[in-house]
mmCIF file of C-alpha atoms and ligand atoms in Angstrom:
data_model
loop_
_atom_site.group_PDB
_atom_site.id
_atom_site.type_symbol
_atom_site.label_atom_id
_atom_site.label_comp_id
_atom_site.label_asym_id
_atom_site.label_seq_id
_atom_site.Cartn_x
_atom_site.Cartn_y
_atom_site.Cartn_z
ATOM 1 C CA MET A 5 20.481 -71.226 -51.249
ATOM 2 C CA GLY A 6 22.949 -74.129 -49.925
ATOM 3 C CA LYS A 7 23.511 -74.176 -46.862
ATOM 4 C CA ASP A 8 27.843 -74.692 -46.877
ATOM 5 C CA VAL A 9 30.915 -74.659 -44.487
ATOM 6 C CA ILE A 10 33.567 -71.844 -45.823
ATOM 7 C CA ILE A 11 36.953 -72.362 -44.418
ATOM 8 C CA ALA A 12 39.362 -69.128 -43.856
ATOM 9 C CA CYS A 13 42.474 -69.938 -45.523
ATOM 10 C CA ASP A 14 44.762 -67.321 -43.168
ATOM 11 C CA PHE A 15 47.452 -68.170 -44.340
ATOM 12 C CA SER A 16 50.649 -65.385 -45.399
ATOM 13 C CA SER A 17 51.861 -68.031 -47.910
ATOM 14 C CA ARG A 18 50.981 -69.782 -51.413
ATOM 15 C CA GLU A 19 53.438 -72.804 -50.015
ATOM 16 C CA GLN A 20 50.675 -72.747 -46.724
ATOM 17 C CA THR A 21 47.759 -72.426 -48.943
ATOM 18 C CA LEU A 22 48.436 -75.454 -51.177
ATOM 19 C CA SER A 23 49.510 -77.902 -48.748
ATOM 20 C CA PHE A 24 46.774 -77.107 -46.669
ATOM 21 C CA LEU A 25 44.082 -77.538 -49.442
ATOM 22 C CA ASP A 26 46.512 -80.786 -51.040
ATOM 23 C CA ARG A 27 44.867 -83.134 -47.142
ATOM 24 C CA PHE A 28 42.029 -82.468 -48.900
ATOM 25 C CA GLU A 29 42.659 -84.548 -52.423
ATOM 26 C CA GLY A 30 39.835 -84.922 -53.740
ATOM 27 C CA LYS A 31 37.457 -82.964 -51.603
ATOM 28 C CA LYS A 32 36.586 -79.036 -52.824
ATOM 29 C CA PRO A 33 36.151 -77.152 -49.860
ATOM 30 C CA PHE A 34 34.501 -73.796 -49.972
ATOM 31 C CA VAL A 35 37.222 -71.621 -48.955
ATOM 32 C CA LYS A 36 38.139 -67.564 -47.814
ATOM 33 C CA ILE A 37 40.833 -66.199 -49.195
ATOM 34 C CA GLY A 38 41.493 -63.108 -47.183
ATOM 35 C CA MET A 39 43.317 -59.492 -46.779
ATOM 36 C CA GLU A 40 47.201 -61.312 -46.166
ATOM 37 C CA LEU A 41 47.055 -63.994 -48.764
ATOM 38 C CA PHE A 42 46.181 -61.948 -51.154
ATOM 39 C CA TYR A 43 48.049 -58.903 -50.459
ATOM 40 C CA ALA A 44 51.331 -61.516 -50.410
ATOM 41 C CA GLU A 45 50.598 -63.057 -53.637
ATOM 42 C CA GLY A 46 48.288 -61.141 -55.740
ATOM 43 C CA PRO A 47 45.289 -62.942 -57.849
ATOM 44 C CA GLU A 48 47.364 -65.302 -59.279
ATOM 45 C CA ILE A 49 46.300 -67.101 -55.745
ATOM 46 C CA VAL A 50 43.107 -66.805 -56.642
ATOM 47 C CA ARG A 51 42.334 -67.880 -59.937
ATOM 48 C CA GLU A 52 45.075 -71.051 -58.624
ATOM 49 C CA ILE A 53 42.708 -72.531 -56.164
ATOM 50 C CA LYS A 54 39.990 -71.783 -58.659
ATOM 51 C CA ARG A 55 41.585 -74.222 -61.388
ATOM 52 C CA ARG A 56 41.881 -76.357 -58.884
ATOM 53 C CA GLY A 57 38.006 -76.931 -58.656
ATOM 54 C CA HIS A 58 37.440 -74.876 -55.016
ATOM 55 C CA ARG A 59 34.782 -72.182 -54.394
ATOM 56 C CA ILE A 60 35.909 -68.900 -53.276
ATOM 57 C CA PHE A 61 34.678 -65.910 -51.475
ATOM 58 C CA LEU A 62 36.884 -63.664 -51.468
ATOM 59 C CA ASP A 63 36.374 -61.472 -48.622
ATOM 60 C CA LEU A 64 38.352 -57.715 -49.248
ATOM 61 C CA LYS A 65 36.143 -55.524 -47.057
ATOM 62 C CA LEU A 66 36.045 -52.948 -50.268
ATOM 63 C CA CYS A 67 34.675 -49.650 -48.799
ATOM 64 C CA ASP A 68 36.126 -46.312 -50.630
ATOM 65 C CA ILE A 69 34.165 -43.742 -52.479
ATOM 66 C CA PRO A 70 31.418 -44.654 -55.349
ATOM 67 C CA ASN A 71 33.966 -44.631 -58.966
ATOM 68 C CA THR A 72 36.662 -46.663 -57.310
ATOM 69 C CA VAL A 73 35.081 -49.240 -56.129
ATOM 70 C CA GLN A 74 32.824 -49.692 -58.696
ATOM 71 C CA LYS A 75 35.639 -50.415 -61.269
ATOM 72 C CA ALA A 76 37.807 -52.281 -57.819
ATOM 73 C CA MET A 77 34.803 -54.794 -58.562
ATOM 74 C CA ARG A 78 34.574 -54.309 -62.397
ATOM 75 C CA VAL A 79 37.785 -56.220 -61.787
ATOM 76 C CA LEU A 80 37.031 -58.499 -59.624
ATOM 77 C CA SER A 81 34.179 -59.746 -61.974
ATOM 78 C CA ARG A 82 37.580 -61.044 -63.570
ATOM 79 C CA LEU A 83 38.539 -63.168 -60.815
ATOM 80 C CA GLU A 84 35.772 -65.196 -60.756
ATOM 81 C CA VAL A 85 35.046 -66.039 -57.586
ATOM 82 C CA ASP A 86 32.134 -66.873 -55.972
ATOM 83 C CA MET A 87 31.515 -64.411 -53.120
ATOM 84 C CA THR A 88 32.897 -60.866 -51.969
ATOM 85 C CA ASN A 89 32.300 -57.859 -50.296
ATOM 86 C CA LEU A 90 32.075 -53.997 -49.147
ATOM 87 C CA HIS A 91 31.965 -52.422 -46.085
ATOM 88 C CA ALA A 92 27.811 -51.552 -45.476
ATOM 89 C CA PHE A 93 29.670 -47.892 -43.820
ATOM 90 C CA GLY A 94 30.415 -46.803 -47.463
ATOM 91 C CA THR A 95 26.511 -45.654 -48.538
ATOM 92 C CA VAL A 96 24.206 -47.309 -50.072
ATOM 93 C CA ALA A 97 25.476 -45.380 -53.371
ATOM 94 C CA MET A 98 28.693 -47.558 -52.706
ATOM 95 C CA MET A 99 26.917 -51.112 -52.846
ATOM 96 C CA GLU A 100 25.306 -50.196 -55.717
ATOM 97 C CA ALA A 101 28.717 -49.120 -57.821
ATOM 98 C CA ALA A 102 29.852 -51.739 -56.739
ATOM 99 C CA LEU A 103 26.425 -54.515 -57.776
ATOM 100 C CA GLU A 104 26.957 -52.346 -61.274
ATOM 101 C CA GLY A 105 30.552 -53.117 -61.048
ATOM 102 C CA LEU A 106 30.095 -56.745 -60.448
ATOM 103 C CA THR A 107 28.166 -58.179 -62.681
ATOM 104 C CA ARG A 108 29.730 -59.589 -65.824
ATOM 105 C CA PRO A 109 28.180 -58.773 -69.427
ATOM 106 C CA ASP A 110 26.684 -62.061 -69.536
ATOM 107 C CA GLY A 111 24.896 -60.865 -66.639
ATOM 108 C CA THR A 112 25.825 -63.504 -63.366
ATOM 109 C CA ARG A 113 28.032 -61.955 -60.579
ATOM 110 C CA PRO A 114 29.172 -62.786 -57.959
ATOM 111 C CA LEU A 115 27.309 -63.144 -54.926
ATOM 112 C CA LEU A 116 27.936 -59.449 -52.774
ATOM 113 C CA ILE A 117 27.662 -59.789 -48.734
ATOM 114 C CA ALA A 118 27.537 -56.323 -47.198
ATOM 115 C CA VAL A 119 29.835 -55.627 -43.553
ATOM 116 C CA THR A 120 28.119 -54.035 -41.065
ATOM 117 C CA GLN A 121 29.513 -53.749 -38.098
ATOM 118 C CA LEU A 122 33.340 -55.763 -37.587
ATOM 119 C CA THR A 123 32.799 -57.328 -35.011
ATOM 120 C CA SER A 124 35.479 -55.889 -33.051
ATOM 121 C CA THR A 125 34.077 -52.967 -32.582
ATOM 122 C CA ASP A 126 32.285 -52.186 -29.301
ATOM 123 C CA GLU A 127 29.007 -49.960 -28.237
ATOM 124 C CA GLU A 128 31.649 -47.838 -26.386
ATOM 125 C CA ARG A 129 33.795 -46.834 -28.909
ATOM 126 C CA MET A 130 31.468 -46.661 -31.673
ATOM 127 C CA ARG A 131 30.009 -43.919 -29.198
ATOM 128 C CA ARG A 132 32.838 -42.651 -28.189
ATOM 129 C CA GLU A 133 35.072 -43.150 -31.422
ATOM 130 C CA LEU A 134 32.586 -42.644 -34.140
ATOM 131 C CA TRP A 135 29.350 -40.244 -32.636
ATOM 132 C CA ILE A 136 26.873 -43.427 -33.168
ATOM 133 C CA GLU A 137 25.144 -43.024 -30.815
ATOM 134 C CA LYS A 138 22.212 -45.750 -31.244
ATOM 135 C CA PRO A 139 22.735 -49.203 -29.793
ATOM 136 C CA LEU A 140 25.041 -51.652 -31.731
ATOM 137 C CA ASP A 141 22.251 -54.109 -32.675
ATOM 138 C CA GLU A 142 19.923 -51.279 -34.157
ATOM 139 C CA VAL A 143 23.531 -50.446 -36.561
ATOM 140 C CA VAL A 144 23.542 -53.775 -37.251
ATOM 141 C CA MET A 145 20.188 -53.943 -38.242
ATOM 142 C CA GLN A 146 20.033 -50.474 -39.993
ATOM 143 C CA TYR A 147 23.270 -51.493 -42.210
ATOM 144 C CA ALA A 148 21.878 -55.339 -43.215
ATOM 145 C CA GLY A 149 18.893 -53.138 -44.815
ATOM 146 C CA LEU A 150 21.163 -50.455 -46.247
ATOM 147 C CA ALA A 151 22.471 -53.670 -47.735
ATOM 148 C CA ARG A 152 19.609 -54.942 -48.598
ATOM 149 C CA SER A 153 17.654 -51.977 -50.377
ATOM 150 C CA ALA A 154 21.478 -51.985 -52.840
ATOM 151 C CA GLY A 155 20.307 -55.373 -54.235
ATOM 152 C CA LEU A 156 22.998 -57.351 -52.339
ATOM 153 C CA ASP A 157 22.684 -61.042 -51.100
ATOM 154 C CA GLY A 158 23.615 -60.556 -47.875
ATOM 155 C CA VAL A 159 25.295 -59.510 -44.895
ATOM 156 C CA VAL A 160 28.397 -60.849 -42.513
ATOM 157 C CA CYS A 161 27.296 -60.901 -39.629
ATOM 158 C CA SER A 162 26.770 -62.981 -36.023
ATOM 159 C CA PRO A 163 24.584 -67.100 -36.317
ATOM 160 C CA LEU A 164 23.396 -65.055 -33.481
ATOM 161 C CA GLU A 165 21.967 -62.440 -35.526
ATOM 162 C CA ALA A 166 21.560 -63.929 -38.279
ATOM 163 C CA GLY A 167 17.546 -65.538 -37.216
ATOM 164 C CA LYS A 168 17.114 -61.607 -36.579
ATOM 165 C CA VAL A 169 18.516 -60.348 -39.658
ATOM 166 C CA HIS A 170 16.184 -63.308 -41.784
ATOM 167 C CA ALA A 171 13.045 -62.274 -39.569
ATOM 168 C CA ALA A 172 13.463 -58.278 -40.510
ATOM 169 C CA LEU A 173 14.458 -58.795 -44.336
ATOM 170 C CA GLY A 174 13.652 -62.454 -45.354
ATOM 171 C CA ALA A 175 14.863 -65.973 -45.596
ATOM 172 C CA GLU A 176 16.514 -65.291 -49.069
ATOM 173 C CA PHE A 177 18.963 -62.447 -46.993
ATOM 174 C CA LEU A 178 21.752 -64.830 -46.691
ATOM 175 C CA THR A 179 23.758 -64.602 -43.233
ATOM 176 C CA VAL A 180 27.176 -65.311 -43.809
ATOM 177 C CA THR A 181 28.772 -65.679 -40.229
ATOM 178 C CA PRO A 182 32.163 -66.310 -38.520
ATOM 179 C CA GLY A 183 32.451 -67.272 -34.083
ATOM 180 C CA VAL A 184 31.668 -70.520 -34.746
ATOM 181 C CA ARG A 185 33.283 -73.101 -31.638
ATOM 182 C CA PHE A 186 32.558 -77.042 -31.543
ATOM 183 C CA ALA A 187 31.589 -76.735 -27.928
ATOM 184 C CA ASP A 188 34.660 -79.100 -26.811
ATOM 185 C CA GLY A 189 37.010 -76.367 -28.852
ATOM 186 C CA ASP A 190 38.618 -72.963 -27.883
ATOM 187 C CA ALA A 191 37.231 -70.010 -28.274
ATOM 188 C CA GLY A 192 40.886 -68.417 -28.400
ATOM 189 C CA ASP A 193 40.074 -64.130 -29.201
ATOM 190 C CA GLN A 194 36.688 -65.043 -30.730
ATOM 191 C CA LYS A 195 34.052 -63.825 -27.892
ATOM 192 C CA ARG A 196 30.081 -64.750 -29.148
ATOM 193 C CA VAL A 197 30.356 -67.810 -30.545
ATOM 194 C CA THR A 198 28.077 -70.215 -31.322
ATOM 195 C CA THR A 199 28.514 -74.340 -32.235
ATOM 196 C CA PRO A 200 28.038 -75.407 -36.112
ATOM 197 C CA ALA A 201 24.926 -77.694 -35.139
ATOM 198 C CA ARG A 202 23.137 -74.797 -33.374
ATOM 199 C CA ALA A 203 24.742 -72.104 -35.748
ATOM 200 C CA ARG A 204 22.338 -74.342 -38.358
ATOM 201 C CA GLU A 205 19.691 -74.041 -35.756
ATOM 202 C CA ILE A 206 19.583 -70.274 -35.816
ATOM 203 C CA GLY A 207 18.894 -70.770 -40.026
ATOM 204 C CA SER A 208 23.350 -69.291 -40.644
ATOM 205 C CA ASP A 209 23.396 -69.994 -44.551
ATOM 206 C CA TYR A 210 27.285 -70.252 -44.605
ATOM 207 C CA ILE A 211 29.188 -70.295 -41.825
ATOM 208 C CA VAL A 212 33.038 -69.400 -42.349
ATOM 209 C CA VAL A 213 35.056 -71.747 -39.469
ATOM 210 C CA GLY A 214 38.804 -70.668 -39.447
ATOM 211 C CA ARG A 215 41.048 -72.009 -36.336
ATOM 212 C CA PRO A 216 38.777 -74.719 -35.727
ATOM 213 C CA ILE A 217 39.830 -77.207 -39.419
ATOM 214 C CA THR A 218 43.419 -75.409 -39.903
ATOM 215 C CA ALA A 219 44.963 -75.443 -36.702
ATOM 216 C CA ASP A 220 43.509 -78.680 -36.105
ATOM 217 C CA PRO A 221 46.327 -81.499 -36.210
ATOM 218 C CA ASP A 222 43.563 -83.167 -38.236
ATOM 219 C CA PRO A 223 41.753 -80.757 -40.501
ATOM 220 C CA VAL A 224 40.087 -82.358 -42.965
ATOM 221 C CA GLU A 225 38.304 -85.310 -40.423
ATOM 222 C CA ALA A 226 37.460 -81.071 -38.579
ATOM 223 C CA TYR A 227 35.643 -80.372 -41.710
ATOM 224 C CA ALA A 228 34.153 -83.621 -42.176
ATOM 225 C CA ARG A 229 32.486 -83.106 -38.397
ATOM 226 C CA CYS A 230 31.977 -79.188 -39.009
ATOM 227 C CA MET A 231 29.559 -80.275 -42.228
ATOM 228 C CA ALA A 232 28.454 -83.107 -40.823
ATOM 229 C CA GLU A 233 27.099 -80.621 -37.603
ATOM 230 C CA PHE A 234 26.099 -77.918 -39.836
ATOM 231 C CA VAL A 235 24.867 -79.644 -43.125
ATOM 232 C CA GLY A 236 24.054 -82.661 -42.061
HETATM 233 O O1 C5P B 321 39.589 -68.312 -36.469
HETATM 234 P P1 C5P B 321 38.048 -68.613 -37.147
HETATM 235 O O2 C5P B 321 37.459 -69.194 -37.323
HETATM 236 O O3 C5P B 321 38.160 -67.286 -35.611
HETATM 237 O O4 C5P B 321 37.626 -67.272 -38.549
HETATM 238 C C1 C5P B 321 37.526 -66.655 -38.875
HETATM 239 C C2 C5P B 321 37.438 -66.188 -39.978
HETATM 240 O O5 C5P B 321 36.354 -64.955 -40.134
HETATM 241 C C3 C5P B 321 38.768 -65.173 -39.928
HETATM 242 O O6 C5P B 321 39.358 -64.667 -41.790
HETATM 243 C C4 C5P B 321 38.116 -63.624 -39.392
HETATM 244 O O7 C5P B 321 38.736 -62.804 -39.906
HETATM 245 C C5 C5P B 321 36.966 -63.556 -39.713
HETATM 246 N N1 C5P B 321 35.955 -62.403 -39.639
HETATM 247 C C6 C5P B 321 35.488 -62.750 -38.416
HETATM 248 N N2 C5P B 321 34.325 -61.812 -37.644
HETATM 249 C C7 C5P B 321 34.149 -61.149 -38.222
HETATM 250 C C8 C5P B 321 34.038 -60.937 -39.313
HETATM 251 C C9 C5P B 321 35.223 -62.352 -39.949
HETATM 252 O O8 C5P B 321 36.068 -63.629 -37.337
HETATM 253 N N3 C5P B 321 33.146 -60.325 -38.215
#
């Protein structure tokens, strides 16, 4: 599985997104489309970016009863995205149903990865509000194990956890990691950050990079720098 940089296109409109992508001219970076853009513009924005030749990670984090998720995934499979995701919290039954829904009649399907615990959830809230008494890192590994046993391709995790996930669940089990910043960059609201070079050393398969590229005055140069550090 090739390492790659995925640009988080956290924009609220089609115009903003396409004018951002236009700056890349001939290059076709792998992009992430999240809830904001998808809910604002609908599935057509996915088709349009796909037609322009980009690979797409559709980050909608599904979580519902297995039957509903299966049917939703069946619809998403027709959008021809390359990667999509769900919450491992929905249980193995939901993840298995999702995989079934995502698989096209010809047997192909996008990669399916699971969110374990959101990075915005800390151990204190998990215990006090969700009544989960175990340490956060054990919960993350337990949910990652469930995703693997359901047949998923990998998890979203911190680059700092990527080595541990690979050690426990195998080198083939993908780690898709946000929270990446250049050594001389601003961390913003991300707490546990890593440089692209460090993420490569730890073994992330894909890094998801938003503002260090999208907010840079020269996003094309920032993307090239990120690729050089992470992919080499
Ligand atoms: O701008 P920044 O590089 O922080 O963007 C990171 C992207 O990864 C955002 O789209 C954010 O929603 C997403 N993400 C994250 N942490 C997670 C899961 C997704 O930062 N645990």
